[in-house]
Coordinates of C-alpha atoms in Angstrom, one line a residue:
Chain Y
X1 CA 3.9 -11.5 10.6
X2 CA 1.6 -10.0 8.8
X3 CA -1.9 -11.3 7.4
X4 CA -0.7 -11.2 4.0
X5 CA 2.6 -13.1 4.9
X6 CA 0.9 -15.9 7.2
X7 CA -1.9 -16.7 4.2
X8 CA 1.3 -16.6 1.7
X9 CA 2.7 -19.3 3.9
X10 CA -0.5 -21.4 4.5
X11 CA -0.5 -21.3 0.4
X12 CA 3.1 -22.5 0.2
X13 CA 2.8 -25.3 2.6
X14 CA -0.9 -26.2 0.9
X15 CA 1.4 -26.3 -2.3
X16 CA 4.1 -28.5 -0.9
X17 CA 1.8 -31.0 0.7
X18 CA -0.7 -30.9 -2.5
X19 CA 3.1 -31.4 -4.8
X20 CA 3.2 -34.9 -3.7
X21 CA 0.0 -36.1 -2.4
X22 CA -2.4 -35.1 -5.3
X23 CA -2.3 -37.9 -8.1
X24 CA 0.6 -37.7 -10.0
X25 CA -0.4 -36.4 -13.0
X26 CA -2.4 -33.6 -11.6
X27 CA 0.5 -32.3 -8.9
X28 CA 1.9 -29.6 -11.5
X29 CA -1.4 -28.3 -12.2
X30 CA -2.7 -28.2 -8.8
X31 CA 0.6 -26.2 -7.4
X32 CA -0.3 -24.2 -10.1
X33 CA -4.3 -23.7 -9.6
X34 CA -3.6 -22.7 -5.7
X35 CA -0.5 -20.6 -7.0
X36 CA -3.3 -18.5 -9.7
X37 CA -6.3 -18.8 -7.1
X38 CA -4.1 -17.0 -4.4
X39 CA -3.5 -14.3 -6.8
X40 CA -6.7 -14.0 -7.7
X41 CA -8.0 -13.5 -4.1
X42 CA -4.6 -10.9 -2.6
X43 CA -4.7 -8.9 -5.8
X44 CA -6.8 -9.4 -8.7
X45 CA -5.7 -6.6 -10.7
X46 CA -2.1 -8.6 -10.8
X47 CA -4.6 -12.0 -11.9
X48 CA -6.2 -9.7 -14.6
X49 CA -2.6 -8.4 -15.6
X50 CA -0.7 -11.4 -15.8
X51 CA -3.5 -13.3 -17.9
X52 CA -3.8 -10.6 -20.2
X53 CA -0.3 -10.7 -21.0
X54 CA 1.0 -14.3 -20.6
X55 CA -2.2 -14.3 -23.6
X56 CA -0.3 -11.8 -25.7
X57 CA 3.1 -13.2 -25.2
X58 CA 1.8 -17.2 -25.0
X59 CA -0.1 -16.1 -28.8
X60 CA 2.9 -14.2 -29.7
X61 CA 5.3 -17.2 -28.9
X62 CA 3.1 -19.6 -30.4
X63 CA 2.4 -18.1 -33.8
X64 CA 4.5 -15.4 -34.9
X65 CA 8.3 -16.5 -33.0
X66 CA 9.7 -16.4 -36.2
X67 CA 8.5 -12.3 -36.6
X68 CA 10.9 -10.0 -35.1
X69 CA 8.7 -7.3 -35.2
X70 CA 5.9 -9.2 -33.1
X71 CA 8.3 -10.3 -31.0
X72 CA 9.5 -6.7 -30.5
X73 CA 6.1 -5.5 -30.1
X74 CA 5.1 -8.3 -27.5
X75 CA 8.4 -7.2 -25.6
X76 CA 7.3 -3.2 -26.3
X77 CA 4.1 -4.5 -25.1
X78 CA 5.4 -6.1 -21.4
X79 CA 7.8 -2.7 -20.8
X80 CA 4.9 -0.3 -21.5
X81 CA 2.8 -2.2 -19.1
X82 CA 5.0 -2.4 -16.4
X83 CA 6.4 0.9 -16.8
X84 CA 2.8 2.3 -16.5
X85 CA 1.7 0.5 -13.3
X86 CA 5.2 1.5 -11.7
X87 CA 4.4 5.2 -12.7
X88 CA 0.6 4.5 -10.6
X89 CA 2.4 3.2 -8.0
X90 CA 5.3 6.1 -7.7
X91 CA 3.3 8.5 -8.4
X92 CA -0.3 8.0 -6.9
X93 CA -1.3 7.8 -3.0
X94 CA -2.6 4.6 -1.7
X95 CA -5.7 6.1 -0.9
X96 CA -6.3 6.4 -5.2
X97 CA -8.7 3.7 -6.5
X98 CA -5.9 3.4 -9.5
X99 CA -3.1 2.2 -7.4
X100 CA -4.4 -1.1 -7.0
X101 CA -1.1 -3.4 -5.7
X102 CA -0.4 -5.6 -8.6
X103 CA 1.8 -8.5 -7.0
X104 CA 4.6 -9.8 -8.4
X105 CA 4.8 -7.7 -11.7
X106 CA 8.2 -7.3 -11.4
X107 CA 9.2 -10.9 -12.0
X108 CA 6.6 -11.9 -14.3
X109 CA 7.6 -8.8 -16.7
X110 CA 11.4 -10.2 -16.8
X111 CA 9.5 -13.7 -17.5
X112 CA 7.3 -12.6 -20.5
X113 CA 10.8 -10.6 -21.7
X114 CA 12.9 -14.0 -21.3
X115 CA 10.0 -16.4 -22.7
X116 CA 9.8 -14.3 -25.5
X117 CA 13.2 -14.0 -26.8
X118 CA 14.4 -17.6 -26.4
X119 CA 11.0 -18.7 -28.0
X120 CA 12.5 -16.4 -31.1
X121 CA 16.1 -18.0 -30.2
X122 CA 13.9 -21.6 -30.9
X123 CA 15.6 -22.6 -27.4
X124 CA 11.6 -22.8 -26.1
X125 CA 9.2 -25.3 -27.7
X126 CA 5.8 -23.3 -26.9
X127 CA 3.7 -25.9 -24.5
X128 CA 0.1 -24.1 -22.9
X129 CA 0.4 -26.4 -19.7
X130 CA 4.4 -25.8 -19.0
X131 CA 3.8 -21.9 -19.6
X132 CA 1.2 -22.0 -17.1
X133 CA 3.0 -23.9 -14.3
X134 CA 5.7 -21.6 -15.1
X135 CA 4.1 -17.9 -15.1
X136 CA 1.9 -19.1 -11.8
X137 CA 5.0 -21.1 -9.8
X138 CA 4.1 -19.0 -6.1
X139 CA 7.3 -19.4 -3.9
X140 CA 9.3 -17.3 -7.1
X141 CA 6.4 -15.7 -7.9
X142 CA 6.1 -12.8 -4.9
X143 CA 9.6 -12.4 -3.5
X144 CA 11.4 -13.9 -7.1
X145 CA 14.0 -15.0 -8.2
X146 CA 13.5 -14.7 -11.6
X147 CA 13.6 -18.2 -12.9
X148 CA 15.0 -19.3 -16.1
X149 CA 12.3 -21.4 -18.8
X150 CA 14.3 -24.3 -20.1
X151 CA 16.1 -24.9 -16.1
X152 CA 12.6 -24.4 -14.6
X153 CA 10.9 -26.9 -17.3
X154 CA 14.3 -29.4 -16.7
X155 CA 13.3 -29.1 -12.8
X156 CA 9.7 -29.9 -13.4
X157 CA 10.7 -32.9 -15.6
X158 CA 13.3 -34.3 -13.1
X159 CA 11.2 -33.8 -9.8
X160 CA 11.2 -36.2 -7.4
X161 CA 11.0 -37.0 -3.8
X162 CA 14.7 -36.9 -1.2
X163 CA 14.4 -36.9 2.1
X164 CA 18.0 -34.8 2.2
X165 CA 16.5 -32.6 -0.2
X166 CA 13.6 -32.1 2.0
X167 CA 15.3 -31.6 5.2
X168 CA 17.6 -28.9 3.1
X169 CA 14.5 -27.2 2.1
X170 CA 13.0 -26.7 5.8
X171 CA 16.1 -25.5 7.3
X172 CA 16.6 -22.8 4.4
X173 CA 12.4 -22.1 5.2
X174 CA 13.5 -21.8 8.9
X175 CA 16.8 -19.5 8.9
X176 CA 15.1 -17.4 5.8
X177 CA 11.9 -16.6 7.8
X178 CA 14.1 -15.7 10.8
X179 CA 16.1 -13.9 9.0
X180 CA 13.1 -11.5 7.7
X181 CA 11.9 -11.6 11.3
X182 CA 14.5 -11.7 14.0
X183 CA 17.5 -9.9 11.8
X184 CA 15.4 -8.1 9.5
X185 CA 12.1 -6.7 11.1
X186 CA 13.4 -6.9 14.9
X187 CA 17.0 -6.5 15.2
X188 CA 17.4 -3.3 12.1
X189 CA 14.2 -2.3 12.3
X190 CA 13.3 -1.9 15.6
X191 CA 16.0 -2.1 17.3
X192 CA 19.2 0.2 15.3
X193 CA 16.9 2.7 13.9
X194 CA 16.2 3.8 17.2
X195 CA 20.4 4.3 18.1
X196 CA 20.9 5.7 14.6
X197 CA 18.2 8.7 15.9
X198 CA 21.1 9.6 18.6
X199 CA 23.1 10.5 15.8
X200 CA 20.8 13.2 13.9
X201 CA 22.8 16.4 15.3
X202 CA 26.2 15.1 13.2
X203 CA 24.3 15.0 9.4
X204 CA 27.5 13.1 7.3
X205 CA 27.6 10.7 10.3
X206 CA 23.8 10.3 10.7
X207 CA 22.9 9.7 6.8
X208 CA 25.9 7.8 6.7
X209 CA 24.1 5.2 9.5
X210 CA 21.0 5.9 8.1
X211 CA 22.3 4.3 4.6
X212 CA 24.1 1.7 5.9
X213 CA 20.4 0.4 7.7
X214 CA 18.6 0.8 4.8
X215 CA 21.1 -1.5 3.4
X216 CA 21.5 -4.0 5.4
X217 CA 17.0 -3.9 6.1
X218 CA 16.9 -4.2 2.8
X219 CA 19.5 -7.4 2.3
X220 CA 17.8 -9.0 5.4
X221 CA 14.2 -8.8 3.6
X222 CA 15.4 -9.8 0.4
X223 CA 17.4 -12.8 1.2
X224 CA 14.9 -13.9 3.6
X225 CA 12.3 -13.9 1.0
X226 CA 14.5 -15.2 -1.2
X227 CA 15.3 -18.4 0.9
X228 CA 11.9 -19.1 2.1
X229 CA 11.6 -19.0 -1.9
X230 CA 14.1 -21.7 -2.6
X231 CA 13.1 -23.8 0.5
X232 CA 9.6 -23.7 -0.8
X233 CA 10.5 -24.8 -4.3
X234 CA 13.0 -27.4 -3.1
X235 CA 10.4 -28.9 -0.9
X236 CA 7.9 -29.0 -3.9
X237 CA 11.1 -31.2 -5.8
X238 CA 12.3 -28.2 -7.9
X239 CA 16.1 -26.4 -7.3
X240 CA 15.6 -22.6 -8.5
X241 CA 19.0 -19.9 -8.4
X242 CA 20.2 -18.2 -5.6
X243 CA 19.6 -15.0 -5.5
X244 CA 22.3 -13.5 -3.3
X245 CA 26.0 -15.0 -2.2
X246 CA 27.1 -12.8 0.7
X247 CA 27.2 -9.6 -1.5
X248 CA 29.0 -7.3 1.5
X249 CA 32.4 -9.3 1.7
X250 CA 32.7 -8.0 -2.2
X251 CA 35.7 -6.0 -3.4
X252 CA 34.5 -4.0 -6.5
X253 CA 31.2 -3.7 -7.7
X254 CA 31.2 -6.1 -10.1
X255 CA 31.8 -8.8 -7.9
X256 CA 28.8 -6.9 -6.1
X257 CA 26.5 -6.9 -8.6
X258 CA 27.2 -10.9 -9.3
X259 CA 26.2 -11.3 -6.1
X260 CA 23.6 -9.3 -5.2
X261 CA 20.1 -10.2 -6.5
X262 CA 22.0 -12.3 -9.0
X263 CA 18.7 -13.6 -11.3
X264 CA 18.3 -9.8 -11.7
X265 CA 21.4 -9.0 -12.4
X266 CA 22.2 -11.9 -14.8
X267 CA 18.7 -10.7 -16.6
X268 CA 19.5 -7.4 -17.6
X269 CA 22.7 -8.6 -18.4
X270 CA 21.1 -11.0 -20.9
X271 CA 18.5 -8.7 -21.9
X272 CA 19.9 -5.5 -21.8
X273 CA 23.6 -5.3 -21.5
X274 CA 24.7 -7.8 -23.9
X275 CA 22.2 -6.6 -26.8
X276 CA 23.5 -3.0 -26.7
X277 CA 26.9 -4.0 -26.4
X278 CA 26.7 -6.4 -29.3
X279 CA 25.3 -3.8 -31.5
X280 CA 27.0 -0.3 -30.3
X281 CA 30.2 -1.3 -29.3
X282 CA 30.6 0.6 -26.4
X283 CA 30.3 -1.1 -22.9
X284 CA 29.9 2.5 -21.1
X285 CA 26.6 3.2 -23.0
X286 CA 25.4 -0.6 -22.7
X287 CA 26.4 -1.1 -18.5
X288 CA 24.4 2.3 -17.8
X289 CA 21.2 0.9 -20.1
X290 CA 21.9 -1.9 -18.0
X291 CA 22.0 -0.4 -14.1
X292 CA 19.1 2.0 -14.9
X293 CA 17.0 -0.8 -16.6
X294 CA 17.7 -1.9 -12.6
X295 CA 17.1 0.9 -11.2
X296 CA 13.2 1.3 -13.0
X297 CA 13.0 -2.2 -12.3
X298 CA 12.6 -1.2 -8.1
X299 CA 11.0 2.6 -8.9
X300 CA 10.2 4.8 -11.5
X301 CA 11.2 7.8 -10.0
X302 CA 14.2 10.4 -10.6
X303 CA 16.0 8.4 -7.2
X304 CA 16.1 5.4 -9.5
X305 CA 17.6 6.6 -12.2
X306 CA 19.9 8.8 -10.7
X307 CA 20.8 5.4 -8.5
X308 CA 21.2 3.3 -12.1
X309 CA 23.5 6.0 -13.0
X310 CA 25.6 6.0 -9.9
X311 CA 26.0 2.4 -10.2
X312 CA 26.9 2.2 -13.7
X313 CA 29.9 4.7 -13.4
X314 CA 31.1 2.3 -10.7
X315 CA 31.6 -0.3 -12.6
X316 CA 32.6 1.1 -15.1
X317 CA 35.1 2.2 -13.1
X318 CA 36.0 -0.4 -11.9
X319 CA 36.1 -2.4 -15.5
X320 CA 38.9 1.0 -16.4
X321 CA 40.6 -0.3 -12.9
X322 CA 40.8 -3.7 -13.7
X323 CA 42.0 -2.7 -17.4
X324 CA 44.9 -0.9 -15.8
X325 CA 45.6 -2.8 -13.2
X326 CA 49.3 -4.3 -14.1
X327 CA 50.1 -0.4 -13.6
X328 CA 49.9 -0.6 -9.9
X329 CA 52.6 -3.7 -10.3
X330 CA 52.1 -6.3 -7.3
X331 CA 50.1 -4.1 -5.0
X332 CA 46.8 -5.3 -6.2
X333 CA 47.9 -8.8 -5.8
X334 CA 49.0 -8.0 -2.1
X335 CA 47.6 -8.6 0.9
X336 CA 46.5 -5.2 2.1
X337 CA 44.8 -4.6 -1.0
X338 CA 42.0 -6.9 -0.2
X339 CA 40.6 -4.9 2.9
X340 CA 41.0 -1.4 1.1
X341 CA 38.9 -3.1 -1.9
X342 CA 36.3 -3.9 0.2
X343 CA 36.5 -0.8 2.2
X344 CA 35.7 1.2 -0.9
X345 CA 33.1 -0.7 -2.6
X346 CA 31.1 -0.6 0.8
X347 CA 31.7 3.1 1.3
X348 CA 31.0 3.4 -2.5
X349 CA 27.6 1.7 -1.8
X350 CA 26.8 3.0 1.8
X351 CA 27.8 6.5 0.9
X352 CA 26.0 6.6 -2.4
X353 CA 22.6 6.9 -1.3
X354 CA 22.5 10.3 0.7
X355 CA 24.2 12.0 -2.1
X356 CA 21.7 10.2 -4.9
X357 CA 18.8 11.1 -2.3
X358 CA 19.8 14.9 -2.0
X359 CA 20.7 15.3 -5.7
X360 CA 16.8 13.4 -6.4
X361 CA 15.4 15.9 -4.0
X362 CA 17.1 19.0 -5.3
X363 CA 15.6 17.9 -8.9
X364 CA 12.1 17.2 -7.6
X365 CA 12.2 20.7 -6.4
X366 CA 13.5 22.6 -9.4
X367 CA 13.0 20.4 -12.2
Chain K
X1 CA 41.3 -46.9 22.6
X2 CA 39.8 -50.1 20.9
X3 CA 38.1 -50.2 17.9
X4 CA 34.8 -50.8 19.4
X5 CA 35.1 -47.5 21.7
X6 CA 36.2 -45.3 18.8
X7 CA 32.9 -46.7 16.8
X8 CA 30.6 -45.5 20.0
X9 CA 32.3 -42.6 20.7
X10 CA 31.9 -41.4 17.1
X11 CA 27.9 -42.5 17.2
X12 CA 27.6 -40.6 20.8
X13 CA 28.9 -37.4 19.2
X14 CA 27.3 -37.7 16.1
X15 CA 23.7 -38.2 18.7
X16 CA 24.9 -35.2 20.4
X17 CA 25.6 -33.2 17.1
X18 CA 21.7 -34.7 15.9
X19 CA 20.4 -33.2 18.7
X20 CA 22.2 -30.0 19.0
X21 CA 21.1 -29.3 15.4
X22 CA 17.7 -30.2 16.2
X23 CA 17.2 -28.3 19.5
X24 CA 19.2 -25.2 17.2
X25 CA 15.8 -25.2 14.8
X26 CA 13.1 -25.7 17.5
X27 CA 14.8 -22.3 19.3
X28 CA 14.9 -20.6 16.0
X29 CA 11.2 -21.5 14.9
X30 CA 10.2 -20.6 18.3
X31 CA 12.8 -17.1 18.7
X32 CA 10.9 -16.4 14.7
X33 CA 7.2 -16.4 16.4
X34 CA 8.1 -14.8 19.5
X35 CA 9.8 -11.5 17.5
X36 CA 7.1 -12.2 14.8
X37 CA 4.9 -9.5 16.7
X38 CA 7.6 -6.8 16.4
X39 CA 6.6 -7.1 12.2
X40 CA 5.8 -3.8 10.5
X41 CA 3.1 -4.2 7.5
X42 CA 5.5 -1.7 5.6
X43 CA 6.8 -4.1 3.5
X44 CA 3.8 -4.9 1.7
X45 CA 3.3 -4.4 -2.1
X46 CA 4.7 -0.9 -1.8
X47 CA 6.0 0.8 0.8
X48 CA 4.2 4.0 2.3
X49 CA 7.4 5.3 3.8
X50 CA 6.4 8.6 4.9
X51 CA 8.6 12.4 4.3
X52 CA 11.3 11.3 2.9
X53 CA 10.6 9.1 0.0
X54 CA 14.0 9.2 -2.1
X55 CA 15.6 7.1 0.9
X56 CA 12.9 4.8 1.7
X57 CA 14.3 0.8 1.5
X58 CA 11.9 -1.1 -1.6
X59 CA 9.9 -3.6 -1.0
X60 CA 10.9 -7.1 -1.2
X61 CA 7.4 -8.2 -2.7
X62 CA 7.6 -6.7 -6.1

């Protein structure tokens, strides 16, 4: 483990033990005061960041929810801010005093987004003390998910102490930690990458492998962090979502995307999809909004978009499959099917990658 | 079988299922420190995947 990840742990268990020993009506607020003083000592920039615009969208919220045009501007606000800091951190070397690492922006972004446009739905009731335990709550806070307002408030309100809950919550903290160890940084890391290297002389085979362990690094890392997230929070008494439901049995990309980082997912179709579609009328334009809204989400680079793209087509794809599916009579419905679905959604995501990555690197070159 | 040996035999495997379960965590907690040293710091705040950059995994810590 790293230093970073072994002081992120000492803060979650300080959290978990302060949750229910600290009087009861201080618990909330102290998870919350570690939660804000960790931040404050890994990365300050993010503190700065994050109190600048919980201010904005907490005044915005508070005062004008009733304004669409603030509440566009706060939302215009939250994009332009997190757009900017990805560019710094695409675009600039490490070494730059500008890229400062500003944890967790990500997730607090899609927050401010969500809290402002339910507060403009009137399905939030603006409360200073709530907003704070909810912005600063650390397991979701690094390594996400993105949690929901009025389920995360509900949670806070119903908290209590279960052994069975409890227990639950350490084994998901044990398998998600060796997960991100043993699976993720041992077994793929150390371990393939060096056997995928025998492969370089056959290129289609070799960035075929070399996709597929990028993949599956990637799924190892992110559902590790995302279970030591939910054990964390289920210790402290709170249930947040799953992030991921065993996204590599799926057999189109829908059923991917549903289950791959699913608060993500279920975000931009909230927030994204849904609005355009509602207002243009045509799915096509709204699902690639949606995939490349995604795709800036990890990077803002040409990879990303060119990835958002990719991905869109898919399903939309897919959506023209599943339209025309009585065409192919009972075949879909057959056995066989299932095993040739999944066989091409893996090979549609596996395969995807080199060809994105070449295409990005041709652009970078002559654009 | 009686009753009464049915009722132990359940509680000796259910002891022997308890334990199993329980032995199963201490080898994992122990198997996680133990591989904990092969850890990369990559994966921290950003990654500084070096050459090729289009095909570099993203971090999980956004």
């Amino acid at each position: 483990m790293t230093d970073f990840h072994l002081y992120h742990f000492i803060a979650l268990v300080t959290i978990a033990i302060a949750s229910w020993r600290l009087p009861e009506h201080w618990q909330l607020d102290g998870i919350s005061l570690i939660s804000t003083g960790f931040i404050c000592f890994f990365s300050p920039a993010a503190a700065i960041i994050l109190f600048i615009s919980s201010a904005i969208v907490y005044s915005i919220s508070c005062y004008r929810s009733k304004n669409s045009s603030w509440i566009l501007l706060g939302i215009i606000y939250c994009v332009i801010q997190f757009l900017t800091i990805r560019y710094f951190q695409t675009n600039l070397s490490q070494d730059s005093d500008l890229a400062v690492p500003v944890l967790g922006i990500a997730y607090f972004t899609c927050r401010h987004i969500h809290y402002l446009i339910e507060t403009y739905k009137s399905n939030i009731r603006p409360n200073l003390r709530q907003f704070w335990h909810y912005q600063s709550f650390l397991p979701a806070i690094v390594t996400g998910p993105i949690t929901r307002y009025p389920e995360f408030i509900r949670e806070l309100d119903r908290r209590r102490w279960d052994s069975v809950r409890a227990s639950l919550a350490i084994e998901r903290i044990v398998y998600g930690y060796a997960v991100v160890v043993i699976i993720g940084n041992y077994s793929i890391y150390h371990l393939i990458r060096q056997q995928i290297l025998i492969y370089e002389s056959n290129i289609i085979v070799y960035a075929w492998l070399k996709s597929l362990y990028s993949w599956t690094y990637l799924y190892a890392q992110f559902s590790g962090w995302s279970s030591v997230a939910v054990g964390f929070s289920l210790l402290i008494g709170i249930r947040i979502p799953e992030n991921f439901n065993r996204p590599f049995l799926a057999t189109n990309l829908i059923e991917f995307w549903q289950c791959w980082h699913i608060s993500l997912s279920s975000w931009c179709k909230d927030y994204v999809f849904t609005p355009i579609v509602s207002t243009t009328r045509k799915p096509l334009i709204a699902i690639i909004a949606a995939m490349i809204a995604v795709g800036i989400w990890h990077e803002l680079s040409i990879y990303y978009l060119l990835w958002g793209t990719y991905h869109a087509i898919g399903i939309a794809l897919c959506r023209k499959f599943q339209q025309h599916a009585s065409r192919f009579g009972t075949f879909t419905k057959s056995i066989i099917w299932k095993p040739i679905a999944w066989f091409l959604t893996f090979n549609y995501l596996v395969g995807g990658s080199p060809i994105i990555s070449t295409i990005a690197r041709w652009m970078n070159f002559h654009v | 079988m009686s009753k009464t040996t049915i009722k132990n035999m359940n509680t000796i495997s259910a002891y022997f299922i308890y334990m199993f379960r329980v032995m199963w965590y201490v080898f994992l907690i122990l198997a996680t420190i133990f591989f904990a040293q092969y850890d990369s710091d990559r994966f921290i705040y950003w990654d500084s995947y070096g050459g090729d950059k289009s095909q570099k995994p993203v971090s999980s810590v956004k």
